[in-house]
């Protein structure tokens, strides 16, 4: 209980007091107690004394069984001056009130002792044990009447007998409560009986001790002392119960993990940096998350006990309240996680195919159920697989590309897993908008980047120096450059505003290194394009594509021949070959823009593709719509070899990056792989397209023996070349020998 | 008397009494809206859910409460609860070894399926994929 004296001044209502008294009356009534009669009497007398002021006195008389009046008389008669004191009697409605009165420091000595006794009792009593209250009341009533004069103490509880209404203002008043300490109450004082040897009176005490010891010794058998018994009163013991609030025990455990300590040390630093970096994101910011992690992580995870199950909730991830679900779903991190997740799923689905592509051994899934049917299939496969053939691995296609014709494909120069595919119609009358998709090997179901173009796309090339630049040539002559690193869907640079742009279809674009300065030492990469208006242009990248006309081919070419394709010499990039629509191939130099170096005119139809051999710098291949593929040497104006297998237009050829004697060609419905070493009359592999589908584009994979074929249904199929035996090495010598023999024959 | 209410979705409804109109408005306002996503993210998620073998996806917030799920309620709650515990322990293990490292992805391959969990500080993406058809 609070041991302090409280000075409170407030207006009172006597109704409460009366009510409390009556309440106590009722309580007393309920607990039958031997002393209760007396106490009740005392109370009622008190009530009477109180009521002398307000209500008429009610005389209470106690009669025993004989009918005699045994009404106890008060020990001391109160004087009218003791009015104040009587008021105090009203206050025993609550123990706190009792205490407030009992602690009057000016109480007379006789009062203090019994009061102190009763104080002890009441201080240990909770409000529920009212029997002791009664005993207190009893005692106090007794002792109270002993007093004649009860001096008013300076600490008084002022209870106004005048009823004062509690007004609004009084309630709003600031009430000052002063708390002061009381004197120290000594409950028990047991002075020790040991005295230090060094004390001043140690000698005297020792002397006394010795004397006493002697006395005790002499006591036995001495006449001076006689034994006598006495009976002592054994006081009646009384058991007292004390009740206290139950002590709540809580088990807490903490595990300090390495990261917990790290976060506590460095988490504060991170907060500062993140707060300065992202001041806008307040409700969702990681800074708040970090700061709240500290105190929560002290209850770290316990893995083994069941308590740990609940504490697990608070650890690890930040459990600060509500990152808004909308914010989560719109955040960039979510997108990235989804990207990775999609790739994981697809890796699961396409794992055997990708393993075959990467030339890794394909491990049979040990969990898969092996049925007799699959066993049969495998046996058949083993039998069939002796001749060189193409095995389809997977297809790059999605809804966006359905029905579109693939016009060109290109690998990224830096990341060999990235493929850019251009979709555009060959037919001039078909003006559907074109599409460029950048596919990743890791996701064959959806392209990483999709760019919609105004007109059909005819040609694509990735830059070698800046691998994020993708140049796109379109059927209306515009050339656009896209930066693929960003998610931006618009093209970075376009030539549409340039005055000297091509006014007819751009058939091919290529990034090539060109000498810039006069010294010829510094090479810069420039974009070259050839278009149907007969010009080969060199573009520079400023804010917008700017054009420096590289070569005007003169009236002859401009009026008659549109350029269709070109290729730069692998070693000397200033020399290039250009094929025109009338079947002529021109060898030109970028330094000399007036004249052609050579003219090769052996084709009867438009030359669709020219490719230098990557292994032999003197050799190039050309194919045209006159059903032929011709192999040339640089110096000779007649082709060394003329290859025809079917009477179909050849759209695309490409040398194999692995073997010097191998190249692939696309007719309309067939894909052929030639090996000059094997035969110059027939292709080694002929792959038929699906019925109704025309193949349009061909690309060899750079590091593996796979071939990509694009067709006019919007699909890029990846084929693996199987059982294709070529001799050792890259066959350069073989090619040399073939060429020399061919030359000798001419 | 009739009152016509034009909803944002474009449909019109006729009410006989004004209290009906009021109720309809309140219903629309108080309905917890499914959190909207950026359209690309929505597309990606749909694509994932449509991939071959994918049983379902669950997106939870940091406390393990599912925000978006393509499974039924019971399965969602189960996956979210169990995988949250596992990811917390896995994250603790990774960070105990090197506090500057953090767990980003967790793949659990079992006999019948594979559970993939993508982790970030603020959320959890769970995808369950069946292997072999």
PDB file of N, CA and C in Angstrom, chain A residues 165-235:
ATOM      1  N   UNK A 165     -21.845  21.371  -5.049  1.00  0.00           N
ATOM      2  CA  UNK A 165     -22.064  20.738  -6.340  1.00  0.00           C
ATOM      3  C   UNK A 165     -20.755  20.658  -7.111  1.00  0.00           C
ATOM      4  N   UNK A 166     -20.567  19.576  -7.700  1.00  0.00           N
ATOM      5  CA  UNK A 166     -19.351  19.412  -8.521  1.00  0.00           C
ATOM      6  C   UNK A 166     -19.625  20.014  -9.890  1.00  0.00           C
ATOM      7  N   UNK A 167     -19.033  21.149 -10.106  1.00  0.00           N
ATOM      8  CA  UNK A 167     -19.293  21.821 -11.368  1.00  0.00           C
ATOM      9  C   UNK A 167     -18.282  21.402 -12.419  1.00  0.00           C
ATOM     10  N   UNK A 168     -18.614  21.770 -13.597  1.00  0.00           N
ATOM     11  CA  UNK A 168     -17.749  21.466 -14.734  1.00  0.00           C
ATOM     12  C   UNK A 168     -16.374  22.062 -14.531  1.00  0.00           C
ATOM     13  N   UNK A 169     -16.385  23.292 -14.022  1.00  0.00           N
ATOM     14  CA  UNK A 169     -15.102  23.973 -13.845  1.00  0.00           C
ATOM     15  C   UNK A 169     -14.252  23.268 -12.815  1.00  0.00           C
ATOM     16  N   UNK A 170     -14.925  22.760 -11.786  1.00  0.00           N
ATOM     17  CA  UNK A 170     -14.151  22.093 -10.756  1.00  0.00           C
ATOM     18  C   UNK A 170     -13.520  20.826 -11.288  1.00  0.00           C
ATOM     19  N   UNK A 171     -14.244  20.214 -12.201  1.00  0.00           N
ATOM     20  CA  UNK A 171     -13.665  18.993 -12.750  1.00  0.00           C
ATOM     21  C   UNK A 171     -12.471  19.303 -13.630  1.00  0.00           C
ATOM     22  N   UNK A 172     -12.552  20.480 -14.279  1.00  0.00           N
ATOM     23  CA  UNK A 172     -11.453  20.819 -15.175  1.00  0.00           C
ATOM     24  C   UNK A 172     -10.284  21.442 -14.459  1.00  0.00           C
ATOM     25  N   UNK A 173     -10.495  21.708 -13.182  1.00  0.00           N
ATOM     26  CA  UNK A 173      -9.417  22.335 -12.421  1.00  0.00           C
ATOM     27  C   UNK A 173      -8.209  21.448 -12.373  1.00  0.00           C
ATOM     28  N   UNK A 174      -7.110  22.096 -12.290  1.00  0.00           N
ATOM     29  CA  UNK A 174      -5.881  21.314 -12.120  1.00  0.00           C
ATOM     30  C   UNK A 174      -5.754  20.998 -10.642  1.00  0.00           C
ATOM     31  N   UNK A 175      -5.682  19.772 -10.372  1.00  0.00           N
ATOM     32  CA  UNK A 175      -5.598  19.353  -8.968  1.00  0.00           C
ATOM     33  C   UNK A 175      -4.153  19.040  -8.673  1.00  0.00           C
ATOM     34  N   UNK A 176      -3.653  19.631  -7.639  1.00  0.00           N
ATOM     35  CA  UNK A 176      -2.262  19.377  -7.278  1.00  0.00           C
ATOM     36  C   UNK A 176      -2.204  18.267  -6.254  1.00  0.00           C
ATOM     37  N   UNK A 177      -1.447  17.306  -6.551  1.00  0.00           N
ATOM     38  CA  UNK A 177      -1.279  16.202  -5.613  1.00  0.00           C
ATOM     39  C   UNK A 177       0.162  16.215  -5.158  1.00  0.00           C
ATOM     40  N   UNK A 178       0.364  16.317  -3.908  1.00  0.00           N
ATOM     41  CA  UNK A 178       1.720  16.348  -3.370  1.00  0.00           C
ATOM     42  C   UNK A 178       2.011  15.017  -2.696  1.00  0.00           C
ATOM     43  N   UNK A 179       3.055  14.449  -3.098  1.00  0.00           N
ATOM     44  CA  UNK A 179       3.454  13.193  -2.474  1.00  0.00           C
ATOM     45  C   UNK A 179       4.706  13.432  -1.668  1.00  0.00           C
ATOM     46  N   UNK A 180       4.669  13.065  -0.396  1.00  0.00           N
ATOM     47  CA  UNK A 180       5.876  13.212   0.417  1.00  0.00           C
ATOM     48  C   UNK A 180       6.140  11.895   1.118  1.00  0.00           C
ATOM     49  N   UNK A 181       7.349  11.781   1.520  1.00  0.00           N
ATOM     50  CA  UNK A 181       7.726  10.571   2.248  1.00  0.00           C
ATOM     51  C   UNK A 181       7.370  10.684   3.714  1.00  0.00           C
ATOM     52  N   UNK A 182       7.004   9.588   4.284  1.00  0.00           N
ATOM     53  CA  UNK A 182       6.786   9.582   5.738  1.00  0.00           C
ATOM     54  C   UNK A 182       8.056   9.134   6.437  1.00  0.00           C
ATOM     55  N   UNK A 183       7.959   9.107   7.732  1.00  0.00           N
ATOM     56  CA  UNK A 183       9.124   8.630   8.480  1.00  0.00           C
ATOM     57  C   UNK A 183       9.295   7.156   8.227  1.00  0.00           C
ATOM     58  N   UNK A 184      10.503   6.718   8.512  1.00  0.00           N
ATOM     59  CA  UNK A 184      10.783   5.305   8.338  1.00  0.00           C
ATOM     60  C   UNK A 184      10.060   4.502   9.402  1.00  0.00           C
ATOM     61  N   UNK A 185       9.396   3.477   8.989  1.00  0.00           N
ATOM     62  CA  UNK A 185       8.694   2.632   9.940  1.00  0.00           C
ATOM     63  C   UNK A 185       9.567   1.410  10.175  1.00  0.00           C
ATOM     64  N   UNK A 186       9.900   1.175  11.392  1.00  0.00           N
ATOM     65  CA  UNK A 186      10.725   0.001  11.683  1.00  0.00           C
ATOM     66  C   UNK A 186       9.811  -1.133  12.085  1.00  0.00           C
ATOM     67  N   UNK A 187       9.812  -2.168  11.303  1.00  0.00           N
ATOM     68  CA  UNK A 187       8.963  -3.296  11.624  1.00  0.00           C
ATOM     69  C   UNK A 187       9.638  -4.232  12.616  1.00  0.00           C
ATOM     70  N   UNK A 188      10.904  -4.325  12.487  1.00  0.00           N
ATOM     71  CA  UNK A 188      11.615  -5.291  13.316  1.00  0.00           C
ATOM     72  C   UNK A 188      13.024  -4.789  13.525  1.00  0.00           C
ATOM     73  N   UNK A 189      13.445  -4.822  14.729  1.00  0.00           N
ATOM     74  CA  UNK A 189      14.819  -4.380  14.992  1.00  0.00           C
ATOM     75  C   UNK A 189      15.455  -5.414  15.898  1.00  0.00           C
ATOM     76  N   UNK A 190      16.369  -6.141  15.341  1.00  0.00           N
ATOM     77  CA  UNK A 190      17.073  -7.138  16.126  1.00  0.00           C
ATOM     78  C   UNK A 190      18.532  -6.777  16.122  1.00  0.00           C
ATOM     79  N   UNK A 191      18.999  -6.115  17.090  1.00  0.00           N
ATOM     80  CA  UNK A 191      20.425  -5.769  17.112  1.00  0.00           C
ATOM     81  C   UNK A 191      21.234  -7.037  17.307  1.00  0.00           C
ATOM     82  N   UNK A 192      22.367  -7.075  16.659  1.00  0.00           N
ATOM     83  CA  UNK A 192      23.192  -8.259  16.743  1.00  0.00           C
ATOM     84  C   UNK A 192      23.828  -8.394  18.116  1.00  0.00           C
ATOM     85  N   UNK A 193      24.138  -9.629  18.464  1.00  0.00           N
ATOM     86  CA  UNK A 193      24.747  -9.852  19.770  1.00  0.00           C
ATOM     87  C   UNK A 193      26.231 -10.087  19.645  1.00  0.00           C
ATOM     88  N   UNK A 194      26.761 -10.018  18.471  1.00  0.00           N
ATOM     89  CA  UNK A 194      28.212 -10.203  18.336  1.00  0.00           C
ATOM     90  C   UNK A 194      28.882  -8.849  18.357  1.00  0.00           C
ATOM     91  N   UNK A 195      29.999  -8.839  19.010  1.00  0.00           N
ATOM     92  CA  UNK A 195      30.766  -7.594  19.106  1.00  0.00           C
ATOM     93  C   UNK A 195      32.133  -7.873  18.531  1.00  0.00           C
ATOM     94  N   UNK A 196      32.611  -6.907  17.828  1.00  0.00           N
ATOM     95  CA  UNK A 196      33.916  -7.110  17.215  1.00  0.00           C
ATOM     96  C   UNK A 196      35.015  -7.119  18.278  1.00  0.00           C
ATOM     97  N   UNK A 197      36.038  -7.882  17.972  1.00  0.00           N
ATOM     98  CA  UNK A 197      37.168  -7.983  18.903  1.00  0.00           C
ATOM     99  C   UNK A 197      37.859  -6.636  19.033  1.00  0.00           C
ATOM    100  N   UNK A 198      37.787  -5.834  17.991  1.00  0.00           N
ATOM    101  CA  UNK A 198      38.506  -4.561  18.031  1.00  0.00           C
ATOM    102  C   UNK A 198      37.696  -3.453  18.658  1.00  0.00           C
ATOM    103  N   UNK A 199      36.461  -3.776  19.068  1.00  0.00           N
ATOM    104  CA  UNK A 199      35.630  -2.691  19.603  1.00  0.00           C
ATOM    105  C   UNK A 199      36.216  -2.159  20.899  1.00  0.00           C
ATOM    106  N   UNK A 200      35.726  -0.983  21.255  1.00  0.00           N
ATOM    107  CA  UNK A 200      36.299  -0.325  22.432  1.00  0.00           C
ATOM    108  C   UNK A 200      35.989  -1.074  23.722  1.00  0.00           C
ATOM    109  N   UNK A 201      34.735  -1.493  23.784  1.00  0.00           N
ATOM    110  CA  UNK A 201      34.358  -2.151  25.037  1.00  0.00           C
ATOM    111  C   UNK A 201      34.506  -3.664  24.955  1.00  0.00           C
ATOM    112  N   UNK A 202      35.342  -4.094  24.068  1.00  0.00           N
ATOM    113  CA  UNK A 202      35.505  -5.544  23.930  1.00  0.00           C
ATOM    114  C   UNK A 202      36.024  -6.170  25.225  1.00  0.00           C
ATOM    115  N   UNK A 203      36.905  -5.485  25.853  1.00  0.00           N
ATOM    116  CA  UNK A 203      37.461  -6.041  27.094  1.00  0.00           C
ATOM    117  C   UNK A 203      36.387  -6.233  28.143  1.00  0.00           C
ATOM    118  N   UNK A 204      35.582  -5.194  28.312  1.00  0.00           N
ATOM    119  CA  UNK A 204      34.524  -5.282  29.328  1.00  0.00           C
ATOM    120  C   UNK A 204      33.572  -6.431  29.007  1.00  0.00           C
ATOM    121  N   UNK A 205      33.268  -6.586  27.729  1.00  0.00           N
ATOM    122  CA  UNK A 205      32.333  -7.633  27.340  1.00  0.00           C
ATOM    123  C   UNK A 205      32.942  -8.996  27.557  1.00  0.00           C
ATOM    124  N   UNK A 206      34.205  -9.077  27.282  1.00  0.00           N
ATOM    125  CA  UNK A 206      34.874 -10.368  27.501  1.00  0.00           C
ATOM    126  C   UNK A 206      34.862 -10.718  28.974  1.00  0.00           C
ATOM    127  N   UNK A 207      35.135  -9.698  29.759  1.00  0.00           N
ATOM    128  CA  UNK A 207      35.106  -9.891  31.212  1.00  0.00           C
ATOM    129  C   UNK A 207      33.759 -10.397  31.660  1.00  0.00           C
ATOM    130  N   UNK A 208      32.741  -9.757  31.138  1.00  0.00           N
ATOM    131  CA  UNK A 208      31.376 -10.159  31.525  1.00  0.00           C
ATOM    132  C   UNK A 208      31.086 -11.579  31.106  1.00  0.00           C
ATOM    133  N   UNK A 209      31.528 -11.893  29.866  1.00  0.00           N
ATOM    134  CA  UNK A 209      31.297 -13.246  29.358  1.00  0.00           C
ATOM    135  C   UNK A 209      31.956 -14.283  30.239  1.00  0.00           C
ATOM    136  N   UNK A 210      33.161 -13.945  30.655  1.00  0.00           N
ATOM    137  CA  UNK A 210      33.878 -14.899  31.505  1.00  0.00           C
ATOM    138  C   UNK A 210      33.178 -15.079  32.840  1.00  0.00           C
ATOM    139  N   UNK A 211      32.768 -13.976  33.388  1.00  0.00           N
ATOM    140  CA  UNK A 211      32.066 -14.056  34.687  1.00  0.00           C
ATOM    141  C   UNK A 211      30.826 -14.904  34.572  1.00  0.00           C
ATOM    142  N   UNK A 212      30.128 -14.712  33.503  1.00  0.00           N
ATOM    143  CA  UNK A 212      28.894 -15.482  33.317  1.00  0.00           C
ATOM    144  C   UNK A 212      29.193 -16.973  33.149  1.00  0.00           C
ATOM    145  N   UNK A 213      30.260 -17.225  32.416  1.00  0.00           N
ATOM    146  CA  UNK A 213      30.605 -18.631  32.227  1.00  0.00           C
ATOM    147  C   UNK A 213      30.921 -19.299  33.570  1.00  0.00           C
ATOM    148  N   UNK A 214      31.650 -18.531  34.393  1.00  0.00           N
ATOM    149  CA  UNK A 214      31.962 -19.065  35.722  1.00  0.00           C
ATOM    150  C   UNK A 214      30.708 -19.277  36.538  1.00  0.00           C
ATOM    151  N   UNK A 215      29.821 -18.314  36.415  1.00  0.00           N
ATOM    152  CA  UNK A 215      28.576 -18.424  37.168  1.00  0.00           C
ATOM    153  C   UNK A 215      27.838 -19.697  36.798  1.00  0.00           C
ATOM    154  N   UNK A 216      27.788 -19.930  35.499  1.00  0.00           N
ATOM    155  CA  UNK A 216      27.082 -21.132  35.053  1.00  0.00           C
ATOM    156  C   UNK A 216      27.768 -22.380  35.573  1.00  0.00           C
ATOM    157  N   UNK A 217      29.082 -22.343  35.592  1.00  0.00           N
ATOM    158  CA  UNK A 217      29.816 -23.492  36.092  1.00  0.00           C
ATOM    159  C   UNK A 217      29.519 -23.732  37.565  1.00  0.00           C
ATOM    160  N   UNK A 218      29.465 -22.583  38.296  1.00  0.00           N
ATOM    161  CA  UNK A 218      29.269 -22.727  39.737  1.00  0.00           C
ATOM    162  C   UNK A 218      27.841 -23.066  40.103  1.00  0.00           C
ATOM    163  N   UNK A 219      26.992 -22.967  39.175  1.00  0.00           N
ATOM    164  CA  UNK A 219      25.584 -23.157  39.476  1.00  0.00           C
ATOM    165  C   UNK A 219      25.259 -24.593  39.879  1.00  0.00           C
ATOM    166  N   UNK A 220      25.926 -25.483  39.296  1.00  0.00           N
ATOM    167  CA  UNK A 220      25.596 -26.878  39.562  1.00  0.00           C
ATOM    168  C   UNK A 220      25.985 -27.241  40.992  1.00  0.00           C
ATOM    169  N   UNK A 221      25.063 -27.725  41.683  1.00  0.00           N
ATOM    170  CA  UNK A 221      25.341 -28.172  43.039  1.00  0.00           C
ATOM    171  C   UNK A 221      25.573 -27.057  44.041  1.00  0.00           C
ATOM    172  N   UNK A 222      25.291 -25.865  43.664  1.00  0.00           N
ATOM    173  CA  UNK A 222      25.537 -24.742  44.558  1.00  0.00           C
ATOM    174  C   UNK A 222      24.264 -24.468  45.335  1.00  0.00           C
ATOM    175  N   UNK A 223      24.430 -24.101  46.593  1.00  0.00           N
ATOM    176  CA  UNK A 223      23.241 -23.844  47.408  1.00  0.00           C
ATOM    177  C   UNK A 223      22.577 -22.549  47.061  1.00  0.00           C
ATOM    178  N   UNK A 224      23.320 -21.671  46.474  1.00  0.00           N
ATOM    179  CA  UNK A 224      22.741 -20.371  46.175  1.00  0.00           C
ATOM    180  C   UNK A 224      21.619 -20.476  45.173  1.00  0.00           C
ATOM    181  N   UNK A 225      21.696 -21.499  44.356  1.00  0.00           N
ATOM    182  CA  UNK A 225      20.728 -21.574  43.256  1.00  0.00           C
ATOM    183  C   UNK A 225      19.779 -22.731  43.460  1.00  0.00           C
ATOM    184  N   UNK A 226      18.548 -22.481  43.169  1.00  0.00           N
ATOM    185  CA  UNK A 226      17.538 -23.501  43.342  1.00  0.00           C
ATOM    186  C   UNK A 226      16.692 -23.559  42.084  1.00  0.00           C
ATOM    187  N   UNK A 227      16.381 -24.747  41.652  1.00  0.00           N
ATOM    188  CA  UNK A 227      15.564 -24.887  40.444  1.00  0.00           C
ATOM    189  C   UNK A 227      14.120 -24.706  40.754  1.00  0.00           C
ATOM    190  N   UNK A 228      13.456 -24.038  39.968  1.00  0.00           N
ATOM    191  CA  UNK A 228      12.018 -23.849  40.162  1.00  0.00           C
ATOM    192  C   UNK A 228      11.347 -23.750  38.821  1.00  0.00           C
ATOM    193  N   UNK A 229      10.185 -24.343  38.702  1.00  0.00           N
ATOM    194  CA  UNK A 229       9.496 -24.298  37.389  1.00  0.00           C
ATOM    195  C   UNK A 229       8.476 -23.216  37.374  1.00  0.00           C
ATOM    196  N   UNK A 230       8.255 -22.773  36.242  1.00  0.00           N
ATOM    197  CA  UNK A 230       7.226 -21.751  36.025  1.00  0.00           C
ATOM    198  C   UNK A 230       6.445 -22.148  34.796  1.00  0.00           C
ATOM    199  N   UNK A 231       5.223 -21.751  34.785  1.00  0.00           N
ATOM    200  CA  UNK A 231       4.463 -22.025  33.578  1.00  0.00           C
ATOM    201  C   UNK A 231       4.334 -20.741  32.787  1.00  0.00           C
ATOM    202  N   UNK A 232       4.607 -20.878  31.538  1.00  0.00           N
ATOM    203  CA  UNK A 232       4.492 -19.688  30.686  1.00  0.00           C
ATOM    204  C   UNK A 232       3.224 -19.792  29.862  1.00  0.00           C
ATOM    205  N   UNK A 233       2.720 -18.660  29.658  1.00  0.00           N
ATOM    206  CA  UNK A 233       1.531 -18.660  28.813  1.00  0.00           C
ATOM    207  C   UNK A 233       1.956 -18.812  27.355  1.00  0.00           C
ATOM    208  N   UNK A 234       1.315 -19.728  26.762  1.00  0.00           N
ATOM    209  CA  UNK A 234       1.587 -19.830  25.323  1.00  0.00           C
ATOM    210  C   UNK A 234       0.489 -19.058  24.630  1.00  0.00           C
ATOM    211  N   UNK A 235       0.906 -18.049  23.962  1.00  0.00           N
ATOM    212  CA  UNK A 235      -0.086 -17.220  23.298  1.00  0.00           C
ATOM    213  C   UNK A 235      -0.825 -17.993  22.229  1.00  0.00           C
TER     214      UNK A 235
END
